[in-house]
mmCIF file of C-alpha atoms in Angstrom:
data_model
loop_
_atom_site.group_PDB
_atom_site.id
_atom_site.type_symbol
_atom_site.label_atom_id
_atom_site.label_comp_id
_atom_site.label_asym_id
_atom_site.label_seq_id
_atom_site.Cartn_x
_atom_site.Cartn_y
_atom_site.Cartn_z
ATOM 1 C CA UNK A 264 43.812 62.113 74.512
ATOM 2 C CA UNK A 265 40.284 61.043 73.760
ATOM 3 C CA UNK A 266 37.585 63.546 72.133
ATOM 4 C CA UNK A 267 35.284 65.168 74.532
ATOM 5 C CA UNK A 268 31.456 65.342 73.250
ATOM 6 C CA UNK A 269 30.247 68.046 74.593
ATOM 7 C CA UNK A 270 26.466 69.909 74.401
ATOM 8 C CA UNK A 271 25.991 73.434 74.864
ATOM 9 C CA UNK A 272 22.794 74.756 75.608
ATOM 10 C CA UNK A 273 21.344 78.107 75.459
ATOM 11 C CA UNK A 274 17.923 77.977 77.779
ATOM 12 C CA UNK A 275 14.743 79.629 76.782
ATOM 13 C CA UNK A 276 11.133 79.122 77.110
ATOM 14 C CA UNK A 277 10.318 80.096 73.716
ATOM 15 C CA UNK A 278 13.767 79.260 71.804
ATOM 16 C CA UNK A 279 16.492 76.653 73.656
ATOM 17 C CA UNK A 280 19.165 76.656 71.289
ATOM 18 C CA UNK A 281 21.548 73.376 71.253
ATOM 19 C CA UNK A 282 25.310 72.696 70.051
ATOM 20 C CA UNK A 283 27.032 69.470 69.774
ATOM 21 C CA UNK A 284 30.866 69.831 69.739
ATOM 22 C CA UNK A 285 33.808 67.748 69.924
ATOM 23 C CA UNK A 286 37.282 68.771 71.606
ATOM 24 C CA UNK A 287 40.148 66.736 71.263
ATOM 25 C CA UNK A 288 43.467 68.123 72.232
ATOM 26 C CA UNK A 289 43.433 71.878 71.238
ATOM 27 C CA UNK A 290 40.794 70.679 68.117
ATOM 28 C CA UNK A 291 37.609 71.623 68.069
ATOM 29 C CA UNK A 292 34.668 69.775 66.000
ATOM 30 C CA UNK A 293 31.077 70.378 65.161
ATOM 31 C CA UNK A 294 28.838 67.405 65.370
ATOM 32 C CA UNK A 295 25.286 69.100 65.626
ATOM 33 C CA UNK A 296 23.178 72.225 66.444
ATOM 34 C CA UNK A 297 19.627 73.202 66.477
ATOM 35 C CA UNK A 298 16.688 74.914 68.174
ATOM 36 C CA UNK A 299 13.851 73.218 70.460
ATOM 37 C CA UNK A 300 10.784 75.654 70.107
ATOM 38 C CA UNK A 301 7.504 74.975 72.044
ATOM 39 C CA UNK A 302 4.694 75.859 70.690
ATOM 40 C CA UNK A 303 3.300 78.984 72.253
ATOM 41 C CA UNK A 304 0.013 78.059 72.653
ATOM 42 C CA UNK A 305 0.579 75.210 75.181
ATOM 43 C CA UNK A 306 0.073 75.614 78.583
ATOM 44 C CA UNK A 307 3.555 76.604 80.661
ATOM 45 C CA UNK A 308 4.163 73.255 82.224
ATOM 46 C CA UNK A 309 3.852 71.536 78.689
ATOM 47 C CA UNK A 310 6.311 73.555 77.267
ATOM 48 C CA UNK A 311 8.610 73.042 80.290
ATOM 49 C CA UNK A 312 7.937 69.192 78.966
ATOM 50 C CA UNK A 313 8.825 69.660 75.799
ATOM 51 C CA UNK A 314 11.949 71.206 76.797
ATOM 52 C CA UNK A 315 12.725 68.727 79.266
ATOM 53 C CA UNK A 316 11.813 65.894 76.664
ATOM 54 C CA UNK A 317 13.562 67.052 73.728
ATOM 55 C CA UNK A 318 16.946 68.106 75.998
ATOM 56 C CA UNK A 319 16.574 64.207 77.263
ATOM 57 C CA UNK A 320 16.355 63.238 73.453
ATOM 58 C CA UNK A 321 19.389 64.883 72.625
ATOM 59 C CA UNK A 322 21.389 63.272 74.956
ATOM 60 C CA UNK A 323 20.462 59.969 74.163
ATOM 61 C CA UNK A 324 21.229 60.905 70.524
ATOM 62 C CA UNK A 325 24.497 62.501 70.603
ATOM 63 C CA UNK A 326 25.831 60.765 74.090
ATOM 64 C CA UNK A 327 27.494 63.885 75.274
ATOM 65 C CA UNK A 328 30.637 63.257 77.897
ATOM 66 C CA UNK A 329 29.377 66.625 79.503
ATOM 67 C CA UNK A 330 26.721 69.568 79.159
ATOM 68 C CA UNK A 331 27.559 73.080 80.013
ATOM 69 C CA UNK A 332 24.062 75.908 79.970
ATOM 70 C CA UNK A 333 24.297 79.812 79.997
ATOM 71 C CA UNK A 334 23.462 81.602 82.729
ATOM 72 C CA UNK A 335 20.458 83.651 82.532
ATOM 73 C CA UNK A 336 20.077 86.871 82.420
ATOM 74 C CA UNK A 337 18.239 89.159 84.883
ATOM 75 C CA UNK A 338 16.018 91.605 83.657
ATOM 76 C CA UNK A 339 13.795 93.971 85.141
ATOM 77 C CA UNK A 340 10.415 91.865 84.848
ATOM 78 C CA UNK A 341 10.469 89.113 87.359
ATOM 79 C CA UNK A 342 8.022 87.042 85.795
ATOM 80 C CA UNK A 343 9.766 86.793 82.680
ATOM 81 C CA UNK A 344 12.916 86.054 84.542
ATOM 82 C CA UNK A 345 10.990 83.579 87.035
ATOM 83 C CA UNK A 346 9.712 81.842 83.475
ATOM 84 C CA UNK A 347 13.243 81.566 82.209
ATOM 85 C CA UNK A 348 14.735 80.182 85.077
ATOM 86 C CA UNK A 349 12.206 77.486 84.695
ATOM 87 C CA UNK A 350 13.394 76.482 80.891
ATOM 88 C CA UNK A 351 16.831 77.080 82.305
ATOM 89 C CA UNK A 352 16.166 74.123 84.843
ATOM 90 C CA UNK A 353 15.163 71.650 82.599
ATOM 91 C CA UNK A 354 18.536 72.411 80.610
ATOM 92 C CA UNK A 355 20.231 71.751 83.980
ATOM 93 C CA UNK A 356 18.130 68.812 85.119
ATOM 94 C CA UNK A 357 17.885 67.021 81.820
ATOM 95 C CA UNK A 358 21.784 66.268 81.342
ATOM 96 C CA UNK A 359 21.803 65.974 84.938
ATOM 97 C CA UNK A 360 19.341 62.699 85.292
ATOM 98 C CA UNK A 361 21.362 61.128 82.820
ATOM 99 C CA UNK A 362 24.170 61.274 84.759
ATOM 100 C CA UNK A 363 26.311 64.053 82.738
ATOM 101 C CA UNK A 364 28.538 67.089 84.670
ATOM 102 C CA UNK A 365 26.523 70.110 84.003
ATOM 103 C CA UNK A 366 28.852 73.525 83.962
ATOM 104 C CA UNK A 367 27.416 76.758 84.187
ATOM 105 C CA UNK A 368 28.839 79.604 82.196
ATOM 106 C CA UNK A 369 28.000 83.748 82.215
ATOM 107 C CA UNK A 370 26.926 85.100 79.127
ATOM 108 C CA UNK A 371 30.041 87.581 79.081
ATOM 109 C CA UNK A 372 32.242 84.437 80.302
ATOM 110 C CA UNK A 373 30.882 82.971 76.602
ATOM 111 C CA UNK A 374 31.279 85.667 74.782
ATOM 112 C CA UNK A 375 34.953 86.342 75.730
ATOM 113 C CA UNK A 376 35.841 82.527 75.091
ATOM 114 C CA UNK A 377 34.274 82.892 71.922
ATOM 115 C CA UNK A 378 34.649 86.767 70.309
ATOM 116 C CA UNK A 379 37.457 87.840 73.045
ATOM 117 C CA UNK A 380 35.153 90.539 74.540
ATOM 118 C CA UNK A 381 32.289 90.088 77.350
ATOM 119 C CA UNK A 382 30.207 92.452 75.591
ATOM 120 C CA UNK A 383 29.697 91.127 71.876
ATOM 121 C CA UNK A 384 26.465 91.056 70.326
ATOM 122 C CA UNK A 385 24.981 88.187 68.897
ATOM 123 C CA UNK A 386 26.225 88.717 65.334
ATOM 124 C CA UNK A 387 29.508 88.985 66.345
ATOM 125 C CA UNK A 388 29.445 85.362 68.348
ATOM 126 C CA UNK A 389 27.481 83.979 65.034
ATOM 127 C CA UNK A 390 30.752 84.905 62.933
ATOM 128 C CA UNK A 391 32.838 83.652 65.424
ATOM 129 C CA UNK A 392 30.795 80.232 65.308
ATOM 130 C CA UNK A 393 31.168 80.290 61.523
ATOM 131 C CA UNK A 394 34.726 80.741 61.652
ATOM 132 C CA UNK A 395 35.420 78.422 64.345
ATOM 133 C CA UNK A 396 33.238 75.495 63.413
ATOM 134 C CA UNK A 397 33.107 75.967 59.852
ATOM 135 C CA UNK A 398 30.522 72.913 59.392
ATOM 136 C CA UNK A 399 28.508 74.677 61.440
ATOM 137 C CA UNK A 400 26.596 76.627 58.267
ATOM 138 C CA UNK A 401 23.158 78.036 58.551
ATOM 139 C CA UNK A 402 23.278 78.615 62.121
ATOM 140 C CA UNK A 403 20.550 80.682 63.930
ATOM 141 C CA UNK A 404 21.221 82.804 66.721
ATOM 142 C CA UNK A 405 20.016 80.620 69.516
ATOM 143 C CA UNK A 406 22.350 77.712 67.993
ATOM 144 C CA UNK A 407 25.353 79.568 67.582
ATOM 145 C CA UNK A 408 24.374 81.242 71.081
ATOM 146 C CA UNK A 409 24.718 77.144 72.885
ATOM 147 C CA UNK A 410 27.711 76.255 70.475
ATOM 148 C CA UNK A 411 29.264 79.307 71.863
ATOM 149 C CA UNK A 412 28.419 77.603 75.417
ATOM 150 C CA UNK A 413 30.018 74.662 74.736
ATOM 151 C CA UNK A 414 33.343 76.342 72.870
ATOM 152 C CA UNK A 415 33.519 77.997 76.103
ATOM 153 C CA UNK A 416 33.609 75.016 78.283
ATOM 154 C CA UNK A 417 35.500 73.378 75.726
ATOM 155 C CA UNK A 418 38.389 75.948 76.901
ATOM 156 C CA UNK A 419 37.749 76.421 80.476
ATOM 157 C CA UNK A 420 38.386 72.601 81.204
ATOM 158 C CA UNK A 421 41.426 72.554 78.594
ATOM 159 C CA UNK A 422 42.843 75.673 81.080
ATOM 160 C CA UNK A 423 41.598 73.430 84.240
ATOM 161 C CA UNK A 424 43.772 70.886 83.296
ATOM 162 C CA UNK A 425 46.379 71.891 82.036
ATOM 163 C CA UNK A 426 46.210 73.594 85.759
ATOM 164 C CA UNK A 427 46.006 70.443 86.929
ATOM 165 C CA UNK A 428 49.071 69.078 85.352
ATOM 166 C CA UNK A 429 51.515 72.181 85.999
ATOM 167 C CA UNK A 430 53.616 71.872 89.220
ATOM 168 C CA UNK A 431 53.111 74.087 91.676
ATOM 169 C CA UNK A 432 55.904 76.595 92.554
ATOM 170 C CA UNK A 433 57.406 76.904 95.283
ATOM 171 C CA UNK A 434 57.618 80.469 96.519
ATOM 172 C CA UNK A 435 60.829 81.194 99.151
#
């Protein structure tokens, strides 16, 4: 079985955090991880730009099989959600134009791949990261947050096909 390149991404208009793993078989490898960070004095659409731009750069760089992006999460101010759903398209668009699959994942889907409860916090899913891609040192929040994106699509297609591959049963 061939390794699976994978990049997680963890949308944000003011921090997108980015993981690059590997799967192959039932191993899992870190290649790369970081943080795309507009500056907060440009105007809204430039920092959608940047976003899109630097997401595009990525996967030229690391030529991902695949891209999987958290869900966001609703809050109670609609213009801060209506602004994060923006930086949340440009994760979903920029894999997308380059031809990549683009999953979507819940944050408690994530966190349950990764810490085996829905409602860890985010130090609990940065030890996790540590433990699980040990290479992975220094990590920020918003990094381990997208490698935690892509660990979890790393297992749901593992479980999708091995699925796949088991026989149906027949029920009498």
């Amino acid at each position: 079985m061939a390794a699976v390149r994978i990049l997680g991404l963890d949308p944000g208009l003011r921090r997108t955090g980015w993981g690059v793993i590997t799967i192959e078989g039932a191993r899992l490898a870190h290649v790369a991880h970081g943080v795309i960070a507009p500056k907060d004095s440009l105007p809204f659409s430039e920092r959608l730009l940047v976003l899109f731009e630097a997401i595009s750069a990525l996967v030229a760089e690391h030529s991902p099989d695949e891209a999987a992006v958290e869900e966001t999460f609703m809050n109670n101010n609609a213009a801060s959600a209506l602004k994060l759903g923006h930086a949340r398209a440009m994760a979903l668009v920029a894999p997308a134009r380059a031809g990549l699959p683009v999953a979507e994942y819940a944050a408690t889907v994530v966190k349950k791949a990764v810490v085996g409860t829905g409602g860890a916090d985010k130090d609990q899913v940065a030890f996790m990261i540590a433990r699980l891609l040990p290479a992975a040192s220094g990590v920020t929040a918003d990094a381990a947050d997208a490698l935690a994106v892509a660990i979890a699509h790393a297992h749901a297609r593992t479980a999708r096909s091995l699925a796949a591959r088991t026989p149906a049963r027949r029920v009498a």
